[in-house]
Short mmCIF file of C-alpha atoms in Angstrom, two decimals:
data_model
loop_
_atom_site.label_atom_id
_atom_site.label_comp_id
_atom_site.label_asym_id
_atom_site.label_seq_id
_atom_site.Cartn_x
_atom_site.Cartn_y
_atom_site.Cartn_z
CA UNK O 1 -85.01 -83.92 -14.88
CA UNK O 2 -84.29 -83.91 -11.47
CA UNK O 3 -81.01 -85.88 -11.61
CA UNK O 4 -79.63 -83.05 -14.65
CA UNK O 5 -80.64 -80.09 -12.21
CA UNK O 6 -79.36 -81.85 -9.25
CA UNK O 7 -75.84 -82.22 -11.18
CA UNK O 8 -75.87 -78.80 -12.75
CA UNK O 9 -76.43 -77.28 -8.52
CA UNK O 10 -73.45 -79.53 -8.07
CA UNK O 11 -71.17 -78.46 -10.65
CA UNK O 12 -72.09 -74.76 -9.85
CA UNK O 13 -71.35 -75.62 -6.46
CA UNK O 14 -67.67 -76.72 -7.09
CA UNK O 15 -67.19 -73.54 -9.77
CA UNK O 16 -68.36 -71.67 -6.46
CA UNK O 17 -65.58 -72.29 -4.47
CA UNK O 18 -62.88 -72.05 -7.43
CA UNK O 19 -64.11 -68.85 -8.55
CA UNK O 20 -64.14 -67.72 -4.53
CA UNK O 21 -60.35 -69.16 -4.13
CA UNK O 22 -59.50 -67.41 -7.58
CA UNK O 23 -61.34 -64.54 -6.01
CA UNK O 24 -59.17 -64.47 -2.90
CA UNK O 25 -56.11 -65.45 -4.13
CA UNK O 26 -56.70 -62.06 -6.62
CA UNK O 27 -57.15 -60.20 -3.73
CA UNK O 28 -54.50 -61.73 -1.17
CA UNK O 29 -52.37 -60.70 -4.45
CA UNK O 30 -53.35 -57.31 -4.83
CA UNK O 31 -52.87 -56.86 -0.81
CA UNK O 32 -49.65 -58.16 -1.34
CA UNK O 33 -48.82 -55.77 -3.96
CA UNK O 34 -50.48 -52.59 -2.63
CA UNK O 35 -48.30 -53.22 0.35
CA UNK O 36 -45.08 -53.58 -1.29
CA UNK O 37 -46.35 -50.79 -3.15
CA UNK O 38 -46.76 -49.25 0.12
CA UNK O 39 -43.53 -50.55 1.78
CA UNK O 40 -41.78 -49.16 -1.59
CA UNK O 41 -43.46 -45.54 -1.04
CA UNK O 42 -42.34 -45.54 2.89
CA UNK O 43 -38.97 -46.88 1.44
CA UNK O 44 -39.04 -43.93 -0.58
CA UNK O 45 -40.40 -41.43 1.68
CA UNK O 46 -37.72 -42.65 4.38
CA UNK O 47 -35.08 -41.85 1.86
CA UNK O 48 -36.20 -38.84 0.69
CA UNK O 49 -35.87 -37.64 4.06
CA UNK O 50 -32.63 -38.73 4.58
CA UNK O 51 -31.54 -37.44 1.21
CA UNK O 52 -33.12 -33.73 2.09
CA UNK O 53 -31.01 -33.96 5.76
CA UNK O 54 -28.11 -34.96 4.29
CA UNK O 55 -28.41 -32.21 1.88
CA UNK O 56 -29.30 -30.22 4.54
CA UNK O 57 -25.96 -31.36 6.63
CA UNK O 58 -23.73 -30.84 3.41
CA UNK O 59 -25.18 -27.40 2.59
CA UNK O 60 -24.14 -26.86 6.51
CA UNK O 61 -20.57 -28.15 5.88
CA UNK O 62 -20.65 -26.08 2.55
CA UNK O 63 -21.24 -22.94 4.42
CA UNK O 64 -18.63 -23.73 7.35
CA UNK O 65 -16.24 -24.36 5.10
CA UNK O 66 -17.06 -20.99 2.96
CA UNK O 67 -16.50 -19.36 6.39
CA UNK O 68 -13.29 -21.08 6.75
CA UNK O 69 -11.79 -20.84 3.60
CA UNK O 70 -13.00 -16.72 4.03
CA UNK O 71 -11.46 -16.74 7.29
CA UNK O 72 -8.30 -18.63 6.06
CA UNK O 73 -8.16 -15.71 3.04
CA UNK O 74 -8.62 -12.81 5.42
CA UNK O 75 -5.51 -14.23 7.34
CA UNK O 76 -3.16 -14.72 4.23
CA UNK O 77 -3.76 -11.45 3.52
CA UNK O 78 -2.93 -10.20 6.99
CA UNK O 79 -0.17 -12.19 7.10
CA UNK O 80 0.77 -11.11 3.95
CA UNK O 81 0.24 -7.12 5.02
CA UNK O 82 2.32 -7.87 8.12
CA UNK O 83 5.12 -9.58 5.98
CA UNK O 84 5.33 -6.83 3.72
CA UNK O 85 5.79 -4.49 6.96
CA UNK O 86 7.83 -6.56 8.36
CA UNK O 87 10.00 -6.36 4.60
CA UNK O 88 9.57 -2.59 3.72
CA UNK O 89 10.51 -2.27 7.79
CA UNK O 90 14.11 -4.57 7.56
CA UNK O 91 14.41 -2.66 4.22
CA UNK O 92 14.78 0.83 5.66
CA UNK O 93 16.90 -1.06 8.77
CA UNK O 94 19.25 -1.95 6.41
CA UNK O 95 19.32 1.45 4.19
CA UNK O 96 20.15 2.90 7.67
CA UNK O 97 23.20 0.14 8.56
CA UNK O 98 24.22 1.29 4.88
CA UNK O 99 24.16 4.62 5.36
CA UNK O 100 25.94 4.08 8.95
CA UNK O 101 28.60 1.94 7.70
CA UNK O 102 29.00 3.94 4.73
CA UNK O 103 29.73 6.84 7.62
CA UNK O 104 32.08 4.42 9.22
CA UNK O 105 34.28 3.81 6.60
CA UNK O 106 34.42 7.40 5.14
CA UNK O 107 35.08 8.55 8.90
CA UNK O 108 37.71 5.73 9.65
CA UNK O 109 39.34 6.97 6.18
CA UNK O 110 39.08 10.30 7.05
CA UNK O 111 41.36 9.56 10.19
CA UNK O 112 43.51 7.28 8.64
CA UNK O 113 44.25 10.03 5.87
CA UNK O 114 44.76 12.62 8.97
CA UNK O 115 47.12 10.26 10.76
CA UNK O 116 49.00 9.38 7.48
CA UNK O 117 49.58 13.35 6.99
CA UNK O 118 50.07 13.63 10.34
CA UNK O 119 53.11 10.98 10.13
CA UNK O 120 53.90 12.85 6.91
CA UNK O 121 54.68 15.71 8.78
CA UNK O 122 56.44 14.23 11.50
CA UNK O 123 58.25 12.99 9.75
CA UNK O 124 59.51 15.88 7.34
CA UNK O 125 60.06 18.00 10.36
CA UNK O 126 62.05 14.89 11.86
CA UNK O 127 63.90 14.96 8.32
CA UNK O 128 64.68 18.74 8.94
CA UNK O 129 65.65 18.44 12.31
CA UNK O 130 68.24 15.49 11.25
CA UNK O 131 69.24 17.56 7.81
CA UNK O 132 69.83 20.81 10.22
CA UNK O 133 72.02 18.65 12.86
CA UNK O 134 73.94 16.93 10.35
CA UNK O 135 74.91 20.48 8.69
CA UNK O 136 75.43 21.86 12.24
CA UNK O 137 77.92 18.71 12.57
CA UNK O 138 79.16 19.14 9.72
CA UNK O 139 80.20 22.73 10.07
CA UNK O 140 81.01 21.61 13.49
CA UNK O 141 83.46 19.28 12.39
CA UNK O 142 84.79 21.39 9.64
CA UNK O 143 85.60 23.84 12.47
CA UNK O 144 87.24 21.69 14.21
CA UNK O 145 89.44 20.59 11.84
CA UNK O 146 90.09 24.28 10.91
CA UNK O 147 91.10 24.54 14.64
CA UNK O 148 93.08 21.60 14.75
CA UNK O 149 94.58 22.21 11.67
CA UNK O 150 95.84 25.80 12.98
CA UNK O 151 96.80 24.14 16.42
CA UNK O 152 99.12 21.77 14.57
CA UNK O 153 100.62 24.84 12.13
CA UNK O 154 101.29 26.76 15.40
CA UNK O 155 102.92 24.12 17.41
CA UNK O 156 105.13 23.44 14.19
CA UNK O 157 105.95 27.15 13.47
CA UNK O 158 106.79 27.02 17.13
CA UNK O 159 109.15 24.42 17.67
CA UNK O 160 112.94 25.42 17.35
#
């Protein structure tokens, strides 16, 4: 009975050291695993915070360029207020270049209507003058062929 015990010690022996490998190898496992679990949570953690500062850096870049597109709008519409100055400004320049030319041209034709009555006068009074010394000549002439015509009757009634 001794030899059937002895064997039995020696088979429990070699279970001993499977079960113990077994045992280790679960637990070299489950180290293994709990630190990728652990490598995967750090993973996770590590991105997490770079996903909360890069929301924090595009919330920044959100609200510069809010600012900027606010600042941008403030100067259209300045731009646009001094561009409508600038119009309704040029607009009443112009309406006064109108209005000046207009004056111009109304007091250029004024003086050319002056200096065509003017010449229209001048010239009717030239007419007159000419009409007068042509009928002055005329009668002038007619006198003197009157006279002449009485010279020549006297010088024939006169010769013998």
């Amino acid at each position: 009975m001794g030899m059937p015990h002895a064997w039995g010690t020696e088979a429990g022996n070699q279970q001993e050291p499977r079960q113990s490998e077994e045992v280790e190898d679960s637990l070299a496992e489950a180290q293994r695993q709990q630190l990728q679990t652990q490598l995967l949570q750090q993973e996770l953690q590590d991105r997490a915070v770079r996903d909360q500062e890069d929301a924090a850096c595009l919330q920044q870049e959100v609200a510069v360029l809010h600012l900027s597109l606010e600042a941008a709008r403030r100067e259209r519409e300045a731009a646009k207020q001094h561009l409508d100055a600038l119009l309704q400004g040029h607009g009443q320049e112009m309406q006064a270049w109108r209005q000046h030319l207009q004056q111009v041209l109304q007091d250029q034709q004024r003086r050319g209507e002056e200096r065509a009555e003017a010449l229209k006068q001048r010239y009717q009074a030239l007419l007159q003058e000419v009409l007068r010394d042509a009928v002055e000549l005329s009668m002038h002439n007619q006198q003197l062929r009157e006279a002449r015509r009485h010279s020549s009757a006297d010088a024939t009634t006169q010769t013998p």
